[in-house]
Every structure is written in structure tokens, then in C-alpha cells.
Coordinates of C-alpha atoms and ligand atoms in Angstrom, one line a residue:
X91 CA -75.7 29.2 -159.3
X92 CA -79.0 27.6 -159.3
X93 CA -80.1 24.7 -160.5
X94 CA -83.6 24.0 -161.9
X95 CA -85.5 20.8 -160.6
X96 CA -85.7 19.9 -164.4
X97 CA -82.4 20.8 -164.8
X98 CA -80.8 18.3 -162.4
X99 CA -83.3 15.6 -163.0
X100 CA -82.9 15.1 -166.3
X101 CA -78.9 15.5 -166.0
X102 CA -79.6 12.2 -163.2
X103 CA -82.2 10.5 -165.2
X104 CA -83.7 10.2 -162.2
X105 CA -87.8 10.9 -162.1
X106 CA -88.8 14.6 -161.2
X107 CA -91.3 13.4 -158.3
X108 CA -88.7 11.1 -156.9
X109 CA -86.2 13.2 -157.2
X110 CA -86.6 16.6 -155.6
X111 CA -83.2 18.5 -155.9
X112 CA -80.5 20.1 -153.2
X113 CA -77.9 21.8 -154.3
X114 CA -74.9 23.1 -152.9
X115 CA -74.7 26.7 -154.5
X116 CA -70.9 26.3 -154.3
X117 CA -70.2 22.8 -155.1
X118 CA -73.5 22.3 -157.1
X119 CA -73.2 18.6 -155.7
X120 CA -76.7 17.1 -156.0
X121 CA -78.2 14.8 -153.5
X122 CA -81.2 12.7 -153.5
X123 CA -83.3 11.9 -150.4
X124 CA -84.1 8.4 -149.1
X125 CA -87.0 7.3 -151.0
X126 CA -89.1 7.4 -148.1
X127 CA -88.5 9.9 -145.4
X128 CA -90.6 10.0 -142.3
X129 CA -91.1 12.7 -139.2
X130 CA -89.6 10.3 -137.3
X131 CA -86.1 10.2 -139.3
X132 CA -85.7 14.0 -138.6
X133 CA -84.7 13.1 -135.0
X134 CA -87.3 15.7 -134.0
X135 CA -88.1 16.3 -129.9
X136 CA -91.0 14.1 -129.2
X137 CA -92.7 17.3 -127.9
X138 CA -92.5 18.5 -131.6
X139 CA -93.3 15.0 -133.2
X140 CA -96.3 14.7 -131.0
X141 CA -97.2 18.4 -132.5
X142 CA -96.3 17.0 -136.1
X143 CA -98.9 13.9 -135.6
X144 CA -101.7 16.5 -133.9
X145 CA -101.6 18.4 -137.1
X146 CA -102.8 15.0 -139.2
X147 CA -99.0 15.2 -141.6
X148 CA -98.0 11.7 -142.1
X149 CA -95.3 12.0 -144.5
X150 CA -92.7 15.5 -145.1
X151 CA -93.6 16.9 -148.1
X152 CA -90.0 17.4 -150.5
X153 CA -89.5 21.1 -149.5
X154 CA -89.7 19.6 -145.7
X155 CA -87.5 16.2 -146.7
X156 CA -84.9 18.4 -148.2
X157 CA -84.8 21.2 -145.9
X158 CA -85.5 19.7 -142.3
X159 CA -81.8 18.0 -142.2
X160 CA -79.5 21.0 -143.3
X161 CA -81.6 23.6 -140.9
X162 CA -81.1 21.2 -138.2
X163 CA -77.1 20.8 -139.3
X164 CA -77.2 24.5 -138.9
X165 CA -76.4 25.7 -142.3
X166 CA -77.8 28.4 -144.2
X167 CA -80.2 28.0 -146.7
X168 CA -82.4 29.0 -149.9
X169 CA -85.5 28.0 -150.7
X170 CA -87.3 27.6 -153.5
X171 CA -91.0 27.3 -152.6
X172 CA -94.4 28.7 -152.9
X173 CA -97.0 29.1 -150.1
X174 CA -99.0 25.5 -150.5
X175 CA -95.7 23.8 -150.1
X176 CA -95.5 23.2 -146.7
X177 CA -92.4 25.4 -146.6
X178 CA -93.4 27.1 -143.2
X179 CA -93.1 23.5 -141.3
X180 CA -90.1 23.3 -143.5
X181 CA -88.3 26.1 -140.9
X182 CA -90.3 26.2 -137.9
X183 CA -90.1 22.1 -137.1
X184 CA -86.2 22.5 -136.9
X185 CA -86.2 26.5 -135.8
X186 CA -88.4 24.7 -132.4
X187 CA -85.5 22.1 -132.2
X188 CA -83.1 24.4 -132.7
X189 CA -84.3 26.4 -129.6
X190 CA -85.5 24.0 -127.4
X191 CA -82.6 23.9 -125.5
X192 CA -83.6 27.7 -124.3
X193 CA -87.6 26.4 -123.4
X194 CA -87.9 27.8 -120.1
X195 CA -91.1 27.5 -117.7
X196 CA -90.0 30.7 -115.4
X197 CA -92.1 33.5 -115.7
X198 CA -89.4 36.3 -116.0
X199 CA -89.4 38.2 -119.2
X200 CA -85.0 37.6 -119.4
X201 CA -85.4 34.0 -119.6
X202 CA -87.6 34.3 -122.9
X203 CA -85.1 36.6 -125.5
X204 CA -86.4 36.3 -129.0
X205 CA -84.4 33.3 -130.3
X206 CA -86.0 33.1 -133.6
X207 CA -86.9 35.8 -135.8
X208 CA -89.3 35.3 -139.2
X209 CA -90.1 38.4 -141.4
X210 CA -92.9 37.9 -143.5
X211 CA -94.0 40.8 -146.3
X212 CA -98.1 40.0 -145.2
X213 CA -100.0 40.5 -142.1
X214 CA -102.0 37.5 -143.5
X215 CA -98.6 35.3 -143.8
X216 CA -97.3 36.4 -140.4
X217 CA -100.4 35.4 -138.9
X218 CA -100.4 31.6 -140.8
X219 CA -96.5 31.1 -139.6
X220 CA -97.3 32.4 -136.4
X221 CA -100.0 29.9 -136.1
X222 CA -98.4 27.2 -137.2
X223 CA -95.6 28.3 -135.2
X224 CA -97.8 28.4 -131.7
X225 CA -99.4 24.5 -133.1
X226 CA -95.9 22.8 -133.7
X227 CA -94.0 24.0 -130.3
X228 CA -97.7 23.8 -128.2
X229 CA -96.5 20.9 -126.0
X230 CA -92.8 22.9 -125.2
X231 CA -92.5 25.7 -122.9
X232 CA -91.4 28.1 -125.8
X233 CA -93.3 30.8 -126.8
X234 CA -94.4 32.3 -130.2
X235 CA -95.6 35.7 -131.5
X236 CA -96.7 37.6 -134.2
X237 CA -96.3 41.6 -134.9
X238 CA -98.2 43.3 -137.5
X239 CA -99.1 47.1 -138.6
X240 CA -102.1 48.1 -139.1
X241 CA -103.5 47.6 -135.4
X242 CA -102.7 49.1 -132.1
X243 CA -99.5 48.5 -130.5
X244 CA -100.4 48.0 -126.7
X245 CA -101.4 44.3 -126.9
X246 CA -97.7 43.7 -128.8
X247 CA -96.1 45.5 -126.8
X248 CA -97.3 43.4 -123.3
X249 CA -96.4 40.3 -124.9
X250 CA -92.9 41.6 -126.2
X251 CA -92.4 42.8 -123.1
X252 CA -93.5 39.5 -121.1
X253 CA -90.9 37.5 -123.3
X254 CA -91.4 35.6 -127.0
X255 CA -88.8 33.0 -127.9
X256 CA -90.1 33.0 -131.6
X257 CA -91.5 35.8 -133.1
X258 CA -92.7 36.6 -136.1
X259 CA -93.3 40.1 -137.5
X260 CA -93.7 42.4 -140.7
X261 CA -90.9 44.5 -141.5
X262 CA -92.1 48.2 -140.6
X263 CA -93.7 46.5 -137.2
X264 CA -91.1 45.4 -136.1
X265 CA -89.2 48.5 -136.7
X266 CA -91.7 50.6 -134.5
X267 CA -91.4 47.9 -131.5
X268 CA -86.9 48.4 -132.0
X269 CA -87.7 51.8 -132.1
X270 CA -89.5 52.0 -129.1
X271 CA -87.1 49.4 -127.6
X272 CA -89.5 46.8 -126.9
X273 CA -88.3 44.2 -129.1
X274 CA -84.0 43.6 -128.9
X275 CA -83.0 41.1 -131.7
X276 CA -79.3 40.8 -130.1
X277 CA -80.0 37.1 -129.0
X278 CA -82.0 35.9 -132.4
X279 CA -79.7 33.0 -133.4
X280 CA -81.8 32.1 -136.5
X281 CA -83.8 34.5 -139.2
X282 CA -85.7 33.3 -141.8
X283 CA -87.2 35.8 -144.8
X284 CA -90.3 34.5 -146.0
X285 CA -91.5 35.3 -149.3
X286 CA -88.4 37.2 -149.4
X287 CA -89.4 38.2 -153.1
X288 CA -92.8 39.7 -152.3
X289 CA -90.8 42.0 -149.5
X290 CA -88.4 43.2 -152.0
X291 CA -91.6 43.9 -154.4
X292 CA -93.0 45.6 -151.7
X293 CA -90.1 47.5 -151.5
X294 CA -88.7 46.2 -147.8
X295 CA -85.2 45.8 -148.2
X296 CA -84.0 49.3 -146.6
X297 CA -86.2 48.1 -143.7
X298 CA -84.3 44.4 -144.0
X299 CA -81.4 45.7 -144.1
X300 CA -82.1 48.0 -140.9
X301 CA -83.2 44.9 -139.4
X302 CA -80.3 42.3 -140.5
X303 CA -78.2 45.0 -139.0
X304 CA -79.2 44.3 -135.4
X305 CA -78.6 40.5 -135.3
X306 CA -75.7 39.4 -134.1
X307 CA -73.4 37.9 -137.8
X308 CA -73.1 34.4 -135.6
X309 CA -76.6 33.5 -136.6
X310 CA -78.5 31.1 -139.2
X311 CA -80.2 32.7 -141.6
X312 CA -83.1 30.8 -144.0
X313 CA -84.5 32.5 -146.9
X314 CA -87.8 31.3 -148.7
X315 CA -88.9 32.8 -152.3
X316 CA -90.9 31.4 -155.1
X317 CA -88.6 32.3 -157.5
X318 CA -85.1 33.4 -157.1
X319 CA -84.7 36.5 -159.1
X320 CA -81.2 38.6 -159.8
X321 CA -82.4 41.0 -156.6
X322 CA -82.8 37.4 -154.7
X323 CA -79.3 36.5 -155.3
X324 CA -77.7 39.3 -154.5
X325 CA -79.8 39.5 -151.3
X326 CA -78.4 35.7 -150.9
X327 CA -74.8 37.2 -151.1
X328 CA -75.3 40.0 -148.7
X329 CA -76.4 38.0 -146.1
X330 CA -76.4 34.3 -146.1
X331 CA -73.4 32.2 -145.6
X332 CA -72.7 29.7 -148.4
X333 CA -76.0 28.7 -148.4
X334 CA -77.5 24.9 -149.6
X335 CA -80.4 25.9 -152.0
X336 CA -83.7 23.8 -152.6
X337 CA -85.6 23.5 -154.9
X338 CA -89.0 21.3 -155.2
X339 CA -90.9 22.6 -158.1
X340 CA -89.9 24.5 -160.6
X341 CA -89.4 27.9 -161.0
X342 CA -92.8 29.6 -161.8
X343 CA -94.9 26.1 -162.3
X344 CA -98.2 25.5 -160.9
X345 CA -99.2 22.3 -158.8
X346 CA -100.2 19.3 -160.8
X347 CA -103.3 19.2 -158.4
X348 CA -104.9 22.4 -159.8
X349 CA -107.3 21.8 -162.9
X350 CA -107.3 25.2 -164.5
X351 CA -109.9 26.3 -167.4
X352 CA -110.5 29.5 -168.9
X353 CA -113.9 30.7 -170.0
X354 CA -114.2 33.0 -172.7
X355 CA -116.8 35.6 -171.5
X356 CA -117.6 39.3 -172.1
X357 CA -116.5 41.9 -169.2
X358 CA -120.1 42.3 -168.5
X359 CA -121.4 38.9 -168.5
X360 CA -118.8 37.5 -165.8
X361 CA -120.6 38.2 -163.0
X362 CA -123.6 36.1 -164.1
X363 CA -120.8 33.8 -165.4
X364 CA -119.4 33.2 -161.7
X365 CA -122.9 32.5 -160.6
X366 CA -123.2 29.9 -163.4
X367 CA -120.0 28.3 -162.4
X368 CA -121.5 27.9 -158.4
X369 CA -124.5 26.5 -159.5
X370 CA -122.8 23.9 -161.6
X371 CA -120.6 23.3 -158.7
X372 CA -123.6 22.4 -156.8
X373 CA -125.0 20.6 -159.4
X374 CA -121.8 18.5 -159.3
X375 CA -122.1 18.2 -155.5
X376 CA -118.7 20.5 -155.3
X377 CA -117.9 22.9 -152.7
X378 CA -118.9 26.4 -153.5
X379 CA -116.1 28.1 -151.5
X380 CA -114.1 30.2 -153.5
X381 CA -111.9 32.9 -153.6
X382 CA -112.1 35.4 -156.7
X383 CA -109.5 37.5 -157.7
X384 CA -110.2 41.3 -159.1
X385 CA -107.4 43.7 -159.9
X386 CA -108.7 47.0 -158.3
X387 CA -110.0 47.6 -154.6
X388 CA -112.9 49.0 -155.9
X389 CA -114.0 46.2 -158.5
X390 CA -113.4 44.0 -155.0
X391 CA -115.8 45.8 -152.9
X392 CA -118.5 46.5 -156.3
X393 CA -118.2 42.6 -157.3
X394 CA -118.7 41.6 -154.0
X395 CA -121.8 43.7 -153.2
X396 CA -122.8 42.3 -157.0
X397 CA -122.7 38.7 -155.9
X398 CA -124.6 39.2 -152.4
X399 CA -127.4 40.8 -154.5
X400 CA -127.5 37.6 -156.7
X401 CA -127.6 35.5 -153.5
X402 CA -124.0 34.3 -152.9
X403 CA -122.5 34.7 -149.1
X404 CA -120.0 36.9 -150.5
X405 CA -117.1 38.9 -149.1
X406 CA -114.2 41.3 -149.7
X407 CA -110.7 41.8 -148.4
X408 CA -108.4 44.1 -150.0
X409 CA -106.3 47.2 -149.2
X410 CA -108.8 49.8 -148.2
X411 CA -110.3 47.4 -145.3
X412 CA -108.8 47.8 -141.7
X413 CA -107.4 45.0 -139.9
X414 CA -110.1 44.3 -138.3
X415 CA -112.7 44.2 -141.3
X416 CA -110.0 41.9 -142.9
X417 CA -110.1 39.9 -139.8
X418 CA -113.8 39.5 -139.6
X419 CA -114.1 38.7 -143.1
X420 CA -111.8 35.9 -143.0
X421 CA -112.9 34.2 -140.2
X422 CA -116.4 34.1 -141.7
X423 CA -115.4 32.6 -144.8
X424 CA -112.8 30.2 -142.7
X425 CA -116.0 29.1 -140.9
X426 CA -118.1 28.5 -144.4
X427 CA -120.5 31.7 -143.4
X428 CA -119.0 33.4 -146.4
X429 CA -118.8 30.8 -149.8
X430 CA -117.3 33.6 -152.2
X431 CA -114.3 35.7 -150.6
X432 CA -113.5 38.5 -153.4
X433 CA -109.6 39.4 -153.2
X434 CA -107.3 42.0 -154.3
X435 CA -103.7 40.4 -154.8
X436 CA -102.9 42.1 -152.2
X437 CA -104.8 39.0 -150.5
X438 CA -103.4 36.5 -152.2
X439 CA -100.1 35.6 -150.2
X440 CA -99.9 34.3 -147.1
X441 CA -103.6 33.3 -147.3
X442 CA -103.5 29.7 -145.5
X443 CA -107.4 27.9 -146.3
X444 CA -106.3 24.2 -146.6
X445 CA -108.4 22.2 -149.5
X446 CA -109.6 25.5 -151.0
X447 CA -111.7 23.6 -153.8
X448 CA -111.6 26.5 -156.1
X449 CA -110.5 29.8 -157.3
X450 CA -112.0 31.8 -159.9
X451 CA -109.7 35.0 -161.7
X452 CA -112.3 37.3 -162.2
X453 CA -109.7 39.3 -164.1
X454 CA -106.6 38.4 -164.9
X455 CA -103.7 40.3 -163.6
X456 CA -101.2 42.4 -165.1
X457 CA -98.4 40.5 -164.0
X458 CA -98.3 37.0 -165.1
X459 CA -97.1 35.6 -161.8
X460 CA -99.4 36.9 -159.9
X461 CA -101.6 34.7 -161.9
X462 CA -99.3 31.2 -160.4
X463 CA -99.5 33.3 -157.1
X464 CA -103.5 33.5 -157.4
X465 CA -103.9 30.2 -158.0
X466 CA -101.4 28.9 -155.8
X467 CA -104.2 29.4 -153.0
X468 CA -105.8 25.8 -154.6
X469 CA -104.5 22.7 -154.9
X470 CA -102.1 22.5 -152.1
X471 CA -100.2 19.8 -150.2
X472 CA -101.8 17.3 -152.7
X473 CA -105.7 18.0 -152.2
X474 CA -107.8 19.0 -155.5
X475 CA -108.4 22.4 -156.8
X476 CA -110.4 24.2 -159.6
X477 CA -108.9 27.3 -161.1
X478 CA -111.2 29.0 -163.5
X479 CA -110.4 31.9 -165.5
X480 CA -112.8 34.2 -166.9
X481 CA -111.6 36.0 -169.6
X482 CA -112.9 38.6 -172.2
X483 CA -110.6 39.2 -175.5
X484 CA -109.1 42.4 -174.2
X485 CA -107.4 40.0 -171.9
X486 CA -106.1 38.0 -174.4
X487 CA -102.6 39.5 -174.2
X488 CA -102.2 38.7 -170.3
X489 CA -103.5 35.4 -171.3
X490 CA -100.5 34.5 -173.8
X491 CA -98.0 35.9 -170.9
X492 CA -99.6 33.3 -168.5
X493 CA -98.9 30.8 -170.4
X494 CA -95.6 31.6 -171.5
X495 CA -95.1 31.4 -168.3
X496 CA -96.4 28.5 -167.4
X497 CA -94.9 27.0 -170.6
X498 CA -98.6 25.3 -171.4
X499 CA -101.6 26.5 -173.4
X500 CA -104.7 26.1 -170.8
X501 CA -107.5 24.8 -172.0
X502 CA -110.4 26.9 -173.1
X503 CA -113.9 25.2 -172.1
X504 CA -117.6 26.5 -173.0
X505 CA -119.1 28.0 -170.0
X506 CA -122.0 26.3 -168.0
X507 CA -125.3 27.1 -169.4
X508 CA -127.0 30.6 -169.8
X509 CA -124.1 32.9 -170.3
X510 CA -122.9 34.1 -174.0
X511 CA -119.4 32.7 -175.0
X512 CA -116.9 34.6 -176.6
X513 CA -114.2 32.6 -178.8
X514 CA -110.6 32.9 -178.2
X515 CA -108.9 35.5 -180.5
X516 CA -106.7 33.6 -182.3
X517 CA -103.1 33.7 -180.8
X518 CA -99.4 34.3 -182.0
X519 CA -98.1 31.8 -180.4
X520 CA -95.8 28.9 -179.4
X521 CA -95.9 24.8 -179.1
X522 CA -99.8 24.5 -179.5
X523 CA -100.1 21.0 -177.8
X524 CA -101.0 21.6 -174.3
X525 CA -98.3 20.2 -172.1
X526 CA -98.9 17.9 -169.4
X527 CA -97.3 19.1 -166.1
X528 CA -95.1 16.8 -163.7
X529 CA -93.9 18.9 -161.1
X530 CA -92.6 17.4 -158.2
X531 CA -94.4 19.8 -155.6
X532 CA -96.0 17.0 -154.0
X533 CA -94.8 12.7 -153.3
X534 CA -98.6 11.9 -154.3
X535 CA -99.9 14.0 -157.2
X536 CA -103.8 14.5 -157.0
X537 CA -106.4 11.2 -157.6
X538 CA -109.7 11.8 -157.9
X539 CA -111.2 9.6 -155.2
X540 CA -115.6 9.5 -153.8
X541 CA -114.7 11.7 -150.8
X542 CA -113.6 14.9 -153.1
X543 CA -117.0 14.7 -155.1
X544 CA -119.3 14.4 -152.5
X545 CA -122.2 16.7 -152.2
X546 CA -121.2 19.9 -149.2
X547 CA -123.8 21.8 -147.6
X548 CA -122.3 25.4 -148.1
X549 CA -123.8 26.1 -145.3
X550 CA -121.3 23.8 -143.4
X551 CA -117.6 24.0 -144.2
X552 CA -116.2 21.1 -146.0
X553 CA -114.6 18.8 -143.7
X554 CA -110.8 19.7 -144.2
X555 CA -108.1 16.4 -145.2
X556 CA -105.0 17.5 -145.6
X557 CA -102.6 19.3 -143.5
X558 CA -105.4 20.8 -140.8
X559 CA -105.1 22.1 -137.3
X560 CA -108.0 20.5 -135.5
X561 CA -108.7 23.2 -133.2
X562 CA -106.8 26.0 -134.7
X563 CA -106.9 29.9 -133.0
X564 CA -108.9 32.1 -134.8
X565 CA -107.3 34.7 -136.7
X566 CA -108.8 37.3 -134.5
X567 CA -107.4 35.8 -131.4
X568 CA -103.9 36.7 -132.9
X569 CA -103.1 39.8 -132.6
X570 CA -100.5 40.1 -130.6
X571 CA -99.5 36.8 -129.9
X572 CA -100.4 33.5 -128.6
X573 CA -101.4 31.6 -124.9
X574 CA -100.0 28.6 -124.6
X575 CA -103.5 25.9 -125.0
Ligands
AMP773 P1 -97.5 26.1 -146.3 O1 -96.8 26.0 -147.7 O2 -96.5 26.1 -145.2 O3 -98.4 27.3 -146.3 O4 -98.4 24.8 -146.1 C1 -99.5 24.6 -146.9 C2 -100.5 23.6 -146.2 O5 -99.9 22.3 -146.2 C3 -100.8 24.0 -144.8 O6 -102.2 23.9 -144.7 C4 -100.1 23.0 -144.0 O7 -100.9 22.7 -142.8 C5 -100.1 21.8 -144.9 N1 -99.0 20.9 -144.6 C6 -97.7 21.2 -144.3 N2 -96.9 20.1 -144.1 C7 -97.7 19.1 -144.4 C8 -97.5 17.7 -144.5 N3 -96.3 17.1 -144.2 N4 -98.5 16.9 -144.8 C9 -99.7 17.4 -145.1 N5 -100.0 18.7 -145.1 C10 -99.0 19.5 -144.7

């Protein structure tokens, strides 16, 4: 049904990062976009290009050039995207001008029926669509929300109850809030399923299906997933309606803008290791914040701890934290108090830190793409990342599953000075030339320019360039929903 990016380009001859595909899944027609596509040609409300400007995006990245038009012509679609895409401006621009229609100033709670409905599998990702959600329609009178577990109802409930045109929600939240008849999807006219392959990992889809069941069939339905699996398919069948698929990288590829290394290092010695790597980052006048990925809570929380005693501002967020720890902890390393934020995987979608310089697998994990997922939190909407793996030779299996995966052999570097090296066990293995990635994630691939090498106070947090909300709400100012600024 679906059609790789590679696929279709090299069946066109036409260049990858030109050429971003759409596909009909019944026709399988291809389409290329106009070679350059602006905000402006959307035909977007000037309340929502004024919103798009605010934000600093100057040109729609391909999962936003290929998907904008056929959510605005009201068909259904699939998407092919990871998080660092751009794939959430990709729904909500058009879900606004969908909507807009509705906006309504009055104050009465009839006049603001959830229009839109977004299930997300994360707290983490509900929060980042929410906010982006609340930053595109600020200068409409619509209103966006978020629900979440995890934290008390009360303050959801008020701002169900006072009204949401756009709400955005976690699965089993959601549930409570029908349950308790607070929240009535009969008027939602479009739903969108982001990451709809995490919820199904997570094991969602009795609670999607309970949900699916209460919107009305005459509705619009969007689904987002990083790759489309069998179970995404036939989750396309159920419930979407001849859908257009997109695609703008392919399946299970990591940006061209993350430079990934592996270090060879004993279990013991990567703690010292990760210090090493920081100091040479500030050696190299390179931003120390970081996010390091462990496999277990409790390697989290004991690495963590580890690093504060060697003098890193570190932190941890994983599964045994509450909300509100999570919440705290994110904001502090949001606001450069913490340089080192130590994460279970659990952590690793929905996560929205634009220009994250760097992230370090402290482990690798068990499943390979979790590994594309880990690193997916660097290197997005064209900035410059650093993904470093430190690897001992019990590893070495997950190590030749990543790069199957990735179809590439990563390159194995010494580590900076004053921690012992292992060498690589030797491998089985395929194609030893390592291969040079072109996906088409982004128009402009990564160029090393002054600005990204000069020295950061860690202290401060780097000044952000790509794709930032000037004066964005912080995370803890979320919980239930948003004011209008
Ligand atoms: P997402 O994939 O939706 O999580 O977006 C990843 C990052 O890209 C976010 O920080 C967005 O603010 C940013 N972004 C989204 N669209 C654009 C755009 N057209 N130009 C630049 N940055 C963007």
C-alpha cells in the first residue's frame, strides 16, 4: 500500500530532498510539491499566519508542505513522521483553519464543544501539541487544552466544563473525564492519533477504540506514526477513510543533521566517560546540555545522583517520578539549571527541547528503534546534534541491530582523554562501507556555520534558532489547559 520515500524517488529520478513523496494509498499516484512552498501559499487565516511568523518558521518543512493542503481539502490522512519533524504544525495549522469558523468570544460553555480532538500516548507529547496548539491559534478566539493522568482532575475538569474547542488528551484521561461526563466528543469533527504506534505499544487500542466509538463517523480523522507497521494498517482500515499517506523520511532513518559516534567503553568506566565527553564539549566551546538515555528507572535515578557527585547539574525523569517531579525537572533543564537530564525511554517521546546539541545513550536499548527514537530528540527541524553512544562489548549484539536498522555501520571513535577504550568485537556483518545518509527529513540538511560552535555558558541556556516559541508557557502552567495571552 505504502510507498517508501526511496521507493518513489528513485522510480521518478527525481532527488530525495526535492522530492518528498504523497501517495494516494488507493491510486498510489505520486505528486510532487512546488519547489518552493511558503506559509503564505497554504491560504492560512491571517490570525494563524501571524501565529506561524511569531514562532520564527520561515519555510514548511516537507511533512507540513505535503500534509497542510489535503487536511485543509478535508481528506483523511497517514503520516509518516517522527517527533523533530514538525509533524504537530503539520495538523494543528489546518485543524485551527478548519475550526475557525466555530471561534466564538461568548463566554457560555455551549458555544465552545470540543471541535478537535488529538490523542497522544505521552503526558510529555500532549503537553508539546497542546502548546503548540495554544501558540498557533493565540490571536483567534478558540481555545485549547490538554488532559493528562497522573495529576488531579479538578483543574481539568473546570476547564472542560468552561468549554475547549481543541483538546488534547491521553487515552485513559480522557476516558475518566467521558466517564464522568465532563468531556462529550459528539461534536469533534476532526481526530488526529499521534504517535499512533507508541499507543498501540502501550497497549491503547481498547481504549481508542472506546474512544473512536463516540465520535460522530462524519468526521476527519489524521493519523501520525513513525513507522507504519502491519497493526498501523489495519488500524488505518478500521478507521480512516481512503486516506492520502505521507511520507518524508524514510521508514526507521535518522536525520542527516545528527552526527552519531559510538565509544567503546567498559560498563564501569562510562560514567567517568560521560564526564569526559562534557568537558571536551566545553573544551570545544559546545553546549553541555544533554539528555542521557539508561534502560532501567533505577540506573536513571543511580546515574543521575552519580553525575551530581562528579559536579554535573544533573537530573532524572522516568516512570517512578510523579507528575509533578517530572514537571519540575523539566523545566529546570528547559531553563539550562539542569545541563544533564538522565531519561528512561519512557521520556523519550514527546519530549519537545528545540536545538538539543546532544544526546548521549548511556546504554543502548533492547529494541533497536528505540535507539532512532532516542536520538530523534537531536538534530531536529535542521539544527545540529551530537549523538554519542557508549558502548561496552556485551552490547555489541544491540549494536549490530542498530545498524541493521539504520542500514549504516556508525563510526566507532576513541574516547576523549583519560578513560580506557575497549575495541569493537569484531562483527558478523553486512556492507562494511559506512553509508552516507540523504534523507529528505529536512529542505536544508545541516551546515556547520560560527554560530553553532560558539562558546555557551552552561549556566545560561543556549540561545534557541530554529522553530522556538519566544515566550512559551511553562510546562507547569499546563495542567489543565491554557489562558488565552
Ligand atoms: P515536531 O516534530 O512537531 O515536534 O516539531 C519539532 C520542532 O520543529 C519544534 O521545535 C517546532 O517548533 C519546530 N518547527 C516546526 N515547524 C517548523 C518550521 N516550519 N520551521 C522551523 N521549525 C519548525
Amino acid at each position: 500500500m505504502t510507498n517508501t520515500a526511496t521507493e518513489i524517488n528513485s522510480s521518478t529520478g527525481v532527488s530525495e530532498a526535492a522530492n518528498p513523496s504523497v501517495t494516494d494509498t488507493d491510486t498510489a499516484a505520486t505528486t510532487s510539491p512546488p519547489a518552493t512552498i511558503t506559509f503564505a501559499d497554504f491560504g492560512l487565516d491571517p490570525k494563524i499566519q501571524k501565529a506561524v511568523l511569531e514562532q520564527g518558521y520561515n519555510t514548511p518543512t516537507p511533512i507540513q508542505a505535503q500534509s497542510i493542503p489535503h487536511v485543509l481539502a478535508g481528506s483523511d490522512l497517514m503520516g509518516a513522521a517522527q517527533t523533530g519533524t514538525g509533524k504537530t504544525a503539520a495538523f494543528v495549522l489546518p485543524i485551527i483553519q478548519k475550526i475557525l469558523r466555530h471561534a466564538s468570544n461568548s463566554a457560555s460553555p455551549a458555544r465552545h464543544p470540543i471541535r478537535a480532538l488529538v490523542l497522544t500516548p505521552t503526558r510529555e507529547l500532549a503537553v508539546q501539541v497542546a502548546e503548540n496548539a495554544a501558540n498557533y491559534s493565540k490571536h483567534t478566539d478558540l481555545r485549547a487544552a490538554v488532559v493528562y493522568g497522573g495529576v488531579d482532575m479538578k483543574e481539568q475538569v473546570g476547564i472542560l466544563r468552561n468549554g475547549v474547542e481543541i483538546l488534547i488528551a491521553t487515552p485513559g484521561r480522557l476516558l475518566d473525564h467521558i466517564g464522568s461526563k465532563v468531556a462529550n466528543l459528539s461534536q469533534v469533527e476532526i481526530l488526529v492519533l499521534d504517535e499512533a504506534d507508541r499507543m498501540l505499544d502501550m497497549g491503547f487500542l481498547p481504549d481508542l477504540q472506546r474512544i473512536i466509538d463516540l465520535i460522530p463517523a462524519q468526521r476527519q480523522t489524521l493519523l501520525f506514526s513513525a513507522t507504519f507497521s502491519p497493526e498501523i494498517k489495519k488500524l488505518a482500515q478500521s478507521y480512516l477513510r481512503t486516506p492520502v499517506t505521507v511520507e518524508v523520511a524514510r521508514q526507521n532513518a535518522a536525520a542527516d543533521t545528527v552526527k552519531q559516534v559510538v565509544h567503546m567503553v567498559s560498563s564501569a568506566d562510562k560514567q567517568r566517560a560521560i564526564v569526559k565527553v562534557l568537558e571536551a564539549r566545553t573544551r570545544a566551546g559546545l553546549s553541555r546540555q544533554c539528555i542521557i538515555f539508561t534502560n532501567s528507572r533505577l540506573g536513571c535515578a543511580k546515574l543521575s545522583r552519580a553525575l551530581e557527585r562528579d559536579g554535573i547539574k544533573a537530573g532524572a525523569i522516568h516512570g517512578d517520578k510523579s507528575q509533578g517531579e517530572r514537571t519540575l525537572t523539566l523545566d529546570a533543564f528547559k531553563s539550562g539549571a539542569i545541563e544533564a537530564l538522565v531519561a528512561t525511554d519512557v521520556a523519550a517521546r514527546g519530549l519537545d527541547i528545540p536545538d538539543m546539541p546532544c544526546v548521549i545513550n548511556h546504554e543502548l536499548p533492547y529494541n533497536a528503534e528505540d535507539f532512532i527514537h532516542r536520538i530523534g530528540r537531536t538534530g531536529r527541524a535542521g539544527s545540529k546534534g551530537d549523538a554519542i553512544a557508549l558502548v561496552d562489548a556485551s552490547e555489541k549484539r544491540l549494536l549490530d541491530d542498530i545498524e541493521k536498522l539504520m542500514k549504516r555501520k556508525l563510526d566507532v571513535k576513541p574516547l576523549p582523554e583519560g578513560v580506557p577504550a575497549q575495541s569493537r568485537p569484531s562483527s558478523s556483518s553486512y556492507g562494511s562501507a559506512p553509508a552516507k545518509m540523504s534523507d529528505p527529513f529536512f529542505y536544508k540538511p545541516y551546515e556547520p556555520s560560527a554560530s553553532t560552535a560558539s562558546t555557551t555558558d552552561p549556566a545560561k541556556p543556549e540561545e534557541k534558532k530554529v522553530g522556538i516559541t519566544p515566550a512559551k508557557p511553562a510546562v507547569g502552567a499546563l495542567l489543565g489547559g491554557f489562558k488565552k495571552k
